[in-house]
Amino acid sequence: MTMLATYCERAGTAGLLAEPINLITNTAFVIAAVFAARRLVAKPDLGLRNSWDLGLLILLLGAIGIGSALWHSFATVWAVLADVIPITLFINLYLLSFGWRVLRLRPLALAGLWLGYQVLSVGLVALTGPELLNGSVGYLPALAFLVGFWWVLRRRADPLAPTLLAACLLFIGSLTFRTLDMALCGLMPLGLHFLWHLLNALLLYLLLRGLIGAHRA
């Protein structure tokens, strides 16, 4: 069964090419995954045993592009699962990987960090509803944690702090475009959602590049 996707480019139509720009721009995630994989392979001190999480994050980055392309093509129940599941897994695994590799948290603190994200994520959507801000409300906890990570690294004078700041700004920009997509349909028939794809592909690449560079032996 086809669902009505709330994106300006689709504009109530159905079919494989109902959102061609949103479909094509998902290749940015696959390209980002390829560049991240090349950076990982170039690190001689990173073997399979101590980089499995990085490898899985790269695979999930590619899967985000594929899943999102399927969703924007078919707009069915199975397609939305293909879209949402890789994104959810990436956010959760990145949270744990960052806490271990960069913040150097012990297992109990790492579990607390992950649990705190779950409580904020579920609680915010339950309080506001999933459709607030054109469906962007579910990403606000991820932005909040990313800003928190940057603040911690800035206080530590960590060399990764500028990368996290750039990631925060990209995320704010991409969320803004995602939120305004339907509201500006009259001015921009193609919508703004494709910019969400392009900016997020760069954002996720920067986050992975930072993790790979912060290898914990």
Short mmCIF file of C-alpha atoms in Angstrom, two decimals:
data_model
loop_
_atom_site.label_atom_id
_atom_site.label_comp_id
_atom_site.label_asym_id
_atom_site.label_seq_id
_atom_site.Cartn_x
_atom_site.Cartn_y
_atom_site.Cartn_z
CA MET A 1 0.00 0.00 0.00
CA THR A 2 1.36 3.41 -0.98
CA MET A 3 1.52 6.05 1.74
CA LEU A 4 1.24 9.80 1.15
CA ALA A 5 4.72 11.09 1.88
CA THR A 6 4.74 14.62 3.29
CA TYR A 7 7.33 16.08 0.94
CA CYS A 8 6.78 19.03 -1.35
CA GLU A 9 8.27 17.31 -4.40
CA ARG A 10 5.78 14.45 -4.21
CA ALA A 11 2.83 16.87 -3.92
CA GLY A 12 0.25 14.12 -3.57
CA THR A 13 1.37 12.08 -6.57
CA ALA A 14 2.49 8.47 -6.53
CA GLY A 15 4.86 6.37 -8.56
CA LEU A 16 8.50 5.35 -8.76
CA LEU A 17 9.70 8.76 -9.95
CA ALA A 18 7.34 10.91 -7.90
CA GLU A 19 10.36 12.44 -6.13
CA PRO A 20 13.29 12.29 -8.59
CA ILE A 21 15.44 14.95 -6.88
CA ASN A 22 14.90 13.43 -3.43
CA LEU A 23 15.73 10.05 -4.94
CA ILE A 24 18.93 11.12 -6.72
CA THR A 25 20.36 13.14 -3.83
CA ASN A 26 20.45 10.01 -1.66
CA THR A 27 23.53 8.97 -3.64
CA ALA A 28 25.35 11.53 -1.46
CA PHE A 29 25.11 9.12 1.49
CA VAL A 30 26.63 6.28 -0.53
CA ILE A 31 29.43 8.56 -1.73
CA ALA A 32 30.05 9.68 1.85
CA ALA A 33 30.24 6.03 2.94
CA VAL A 34 32.83 5.30 0.24
CA PHE A 35 35.01 8.22 1.34
CA ALA A 36 34.69 7.19 4.99
CA ALA A 37 35.67 3.62 4.09
CA ARG A 38 38.75 4.86 2.26
CA ARG A 39 39.75 6.90 5.29
CA LEU A 40 39.29 3.89 7.56
CA VAL A 41 41.36 1.62 5.32
CA ALA A 42 44.11 4.24 5.24
CA LYS A 43 44.57 3.96 9.01
CA PRO A 44 47.26 1.29 9.50
CA ASP A 45 46.62 1.01 13.25
CA LEU A 46 42.95 0.11 12.77
CA GLY A 47 42.29 -3.58 12.33
CA LEU A 48 39.00 -5.44 12.23
CA ARG A 49 39.08 -6.23 15.93
CA ASN A 50 39.34 -2.60 17.06
CA SER A 51 37.31 -0.95 14.30
CA TRP A 52 34.22 -3.13 13.92
CA ASP A 53 31.98 -0.32 15.13
CA LEU A 54 33.47 2.08 12.59
CA GLY A 55 32.97 -0.43 9.80
CA LEU A 56 29.37 -0.99 10.85
CA LEU A 57 28.72 2.76 10.97
CA ILE A 58 30.05 3.08 7.41
CA LEU A 59 27.76 0.28 6.25
CA LEU A 60 24.83 1.95 7.98
CA LEU A 61 25.70 5.24 6.28
CA GLY A 62 25.40 3.56 2.91
CA ALA A 63 22.20 1.84 4.04
CA ILE A 64 20.73 5.22 5.00
CA GLY A 65 21.09 6.36 1.40
CA ILE A 66 19.59 3.16 0.01
CA GLY A 67 16.73 3.10 2.51
CA SER A 68 15.89 6.75 1.96
CA ALA A 69 15.95 6.24 -1.82
CA LEU A 70 13.49 3.36 -1.44
CA TRP A 71 11.21 5.48 0.73
CA HIS A 72 11.21 8.42 -1.67
CA SER A 73 10.58 6.03 -4.57
CA PHE A 74 7.85 3.76 -3.24
CA ALA A 75 6.44 5.48 -0.09
CA THR A 76 5.15 2.20 1.34
CA VAL A 77 5.19 0.77 4.86
CA TRP A 78 8.17 -1.49 4.12
CA ALA A 79 9.99 1.42 2.49
CA VAL A 80 9.59 3.68 5.51
CA LEU A 81 11.08 0.90 7.64
CA ALA A 82 14.01 0.69 5.21
CA ASP A 83 14.42 4.43 5.72
CA VAL A 84 14.00 4.69 9.48
CA ILE A 85 15.84 1.58 10.73
CA PRO A 86 19.34 2.42 9.39
CA ILE A 87 19.03 6.00 10.67
CA THR A 88 18.01 4.81 14.14
CA LEU A 89 20.79 2.23 14.28
CA PHE A 90 23.39 4.76 13.11
CA ILE A 91 22.41 7.33 15.75
CA ASN A 92 22.50 4.79 18.56
CA LEU A 93 25.77 3.15 17.51
CA TYR A 94 27.43 6.52 16.94
CA LEU A 95 26.36 7.63 20.40
CA LEU A 96 28.03 4.58 21.94
CA SER A 97 31.13 4.77 19.74
CA PHE A 98 31.63 8.47 20.49
CA GLY A 99 31.18 7.88 24.20
CA TRP A 100 33.83 5.15 24.14
CA ARG A 101 36.35 6.43 21.61
CA VAL A 102 36.21 10.19 22.26
CA LEU A 103 34.71 10.78 25.72
CA ARG A 104 36.46 7.65 27.06
CA LEU A 105 33.48 6.70 29.21
CA ARG A 106 33.43 3.56 31.34
CA PRO A 107 30.74 0.95 30.56
CA LEU A 108 28.30 2.13 33.25
CA ALA A 109 28.57 5.79 32.18
CA LEU A 110 28.26 4.74 28.55
CA ALA A 111 25.06 2.86 29.34
CA GLY A 112 23.76 5.93 31.18
CA LEU A 113 24.52 8.11 28.17
CA TRP A 114 22.63 5.76 25.86
CA LEU A 115 19.69 5.46 28.26
CA GLY A 116 19.51 9.24 28.61
CA TYR A 117 19.18 9.57 24.86
CA GLN A 118 16.38 7.00 24.76
CA VAL A 119 14.43 8.78 27.50
CA LEU A 120 14.80 12.18 25.82
CA SER A 121 13.96 10.81 22.38
CA VAL A 122 10.87 8.85 23.39
CA GLY A 123 9.72 11.47 25.89
CA LEU A 124 9.94 14.41 23.48
CA VAL A 125 7.96 12.65 20.75
CA ALA A 126 5.38 11.47 23.29
CA LEU A 127 4.91 15.02 24.59
CA THR A 128 4.78 16.83 21.24
CA GLY A 129 3.64 14.21 18.75
CA PRO A 130 5.76 12.91 15.86
CA GLU A 131 4.43 15.41 13.29
CA LEU A 132 5.69 18.58 14.98
CA LEU A 133 8.04 20.65 12.79
CA ASN A 134 7.03 18.63 9.73
CA GLY A 135 8.22 15.43 11.42
CA SER A 136 11.62 16.86 12.39
CA VAL A 137 10.97 16.79 16.14
CA GLY A 138 12.35 13.26 16.41
CA TYR A 139 15.80 14.52 15.42
CA LEU A 140 16.03 17.22 18.08
CA PRO A 141 17.45 14.87 20.75
CA ALA A 142 20.25 13.87 18.38
CA LEU A 143 21.01 17.56 17.79
CA ALA A 144 20.95 18.23 21.54
CA PHE A 145 23.44 15.43 22.21
CA LEU A 146 25.66 16.58 19.36
CA VAL A 147 25.74 20.11 20.79
CA GLY A 148 26.50 18.62 24.20
CA PHE A 149 29.40 16.62 22.75
CA TRP A 150 30.80 19.76 21.13
CA TRP A 151 30.53 21.68 24.41
CA VAL A 152 32.44 18.98 26.28
CA LEU A 153 35.19 18.83 23.65
CA ARG A 154 35.45 22.61 23.57
CA ARG A 155 35.99 22.74 27.31
CA ARG A 156 38.66 20.07 26.96
CA ALA A 157 40.32 21.98 24.11
CA ASP A 158 40.02 18.78 22.11
CA PRO A 159 41.19 19.15 18.47
CA LEU A 160 37.98 17.43 17.38
CA ALA A 161 35.85 20.32 18.72
CA PRO A 162 35.85 22.36 15.46
CA THR A 163 34.62 19.32 13.54
CA LEU A 164 31.78 18.86 16.01
CA LEU A 165 30.89 22.55 15.73
CA ALA A 166 30.72 22.24 11.94
CA ALA A 167 28.54 19.14 12.36
CA CYS A 168 26.18 21.02 14.69
CA LEU A 169 25.81 23.88 12.21
CA LEU A 170 25.18 21.46 9.35
CA PHE A 171 22.57 19.65 11.42
CA ILE A 172 20.78 22.89 12.30
CA GLY A 173 20.76 23.83 8.63
CA SER A 174 19.51 20.47 7.42
CA LEU A 175 16.77 20.36 10.06
CA THR A 176 15.67 23.85 9.02
CA PHE A 177 15.36 22.80 5.39
CA ARG A 178 13.51 19.61 6.34
CA THR A 179 11.09 21.54 8.53
CA LEU A 180 10.34 24.24 5.95
CA ASP A 181 9.95 21.84 3.01
CA MET A 182 6.14 21.71 2.91
CA ALA A 183 5.66 25.29 4.12
CA LEU A 184 7.52 26.73 1.13
CA CYS A 185 5.96 24.55 -1.57
CA GLY A 186 4.35 27.56 -3.20
CA LEU A 187 7.72 29.25 -3.66
CA MET A 188 9.82 26.16 -4.41
CA PRO A 189 7.89 23.37 -6.18
CA LEU A 190 10.85 20.98 -5.79
CA GLY A 191 10.88 21.62 -2.06
CA LEU A 192 13.87 21.77 0.29
CA HIS A 193 14.08 18.16 1.44
CA PHE A 194 16.87 17.33 -0.99
CA LEU A 195 19.08 19.78 0.94
CA TRP A 196 18.41 17.67 4.05
CA HIS A 197 19.98 14.76 2.18
CA LEU A 198 23.01 16.67 0.91
CA LEU A 199 23.83 18.40 4.19
CA ASN A 200 23.30 15.26 6.25
CA ALA A 201 25.56 13.22 3.99
CA LEU A 202 28.34 15.73 4.66
CA LEU A 203 27.42 15.84 8.35
CA LEU A 204 27.65 12.08 8.79
CA TYR A 205 30.91 11.93 6.89
CA LEU A 206 32.41 14.56 9.20
CA LEU A 207 31.22 12.65 12.25
CA LEU A 208 32.74 9.41 10.96
CA ARG A 209 35.98 11.12 9.98
CA GLY A 210 36.24 12.47 13.51
CA LEU A 211 35.67 9.03 15.04
CA ILE A 212 38.21 7.39 12.78
CA GLY A 213 40.76 10.04 13.67
CA ALA A 214 40.06 9.58 17.38
CA HIS A 215 41.01 5.88 17.31
CA ARG A 216 41.26 4.35 20.76
CA ALA A 217 43.90 1.66 20.94
#
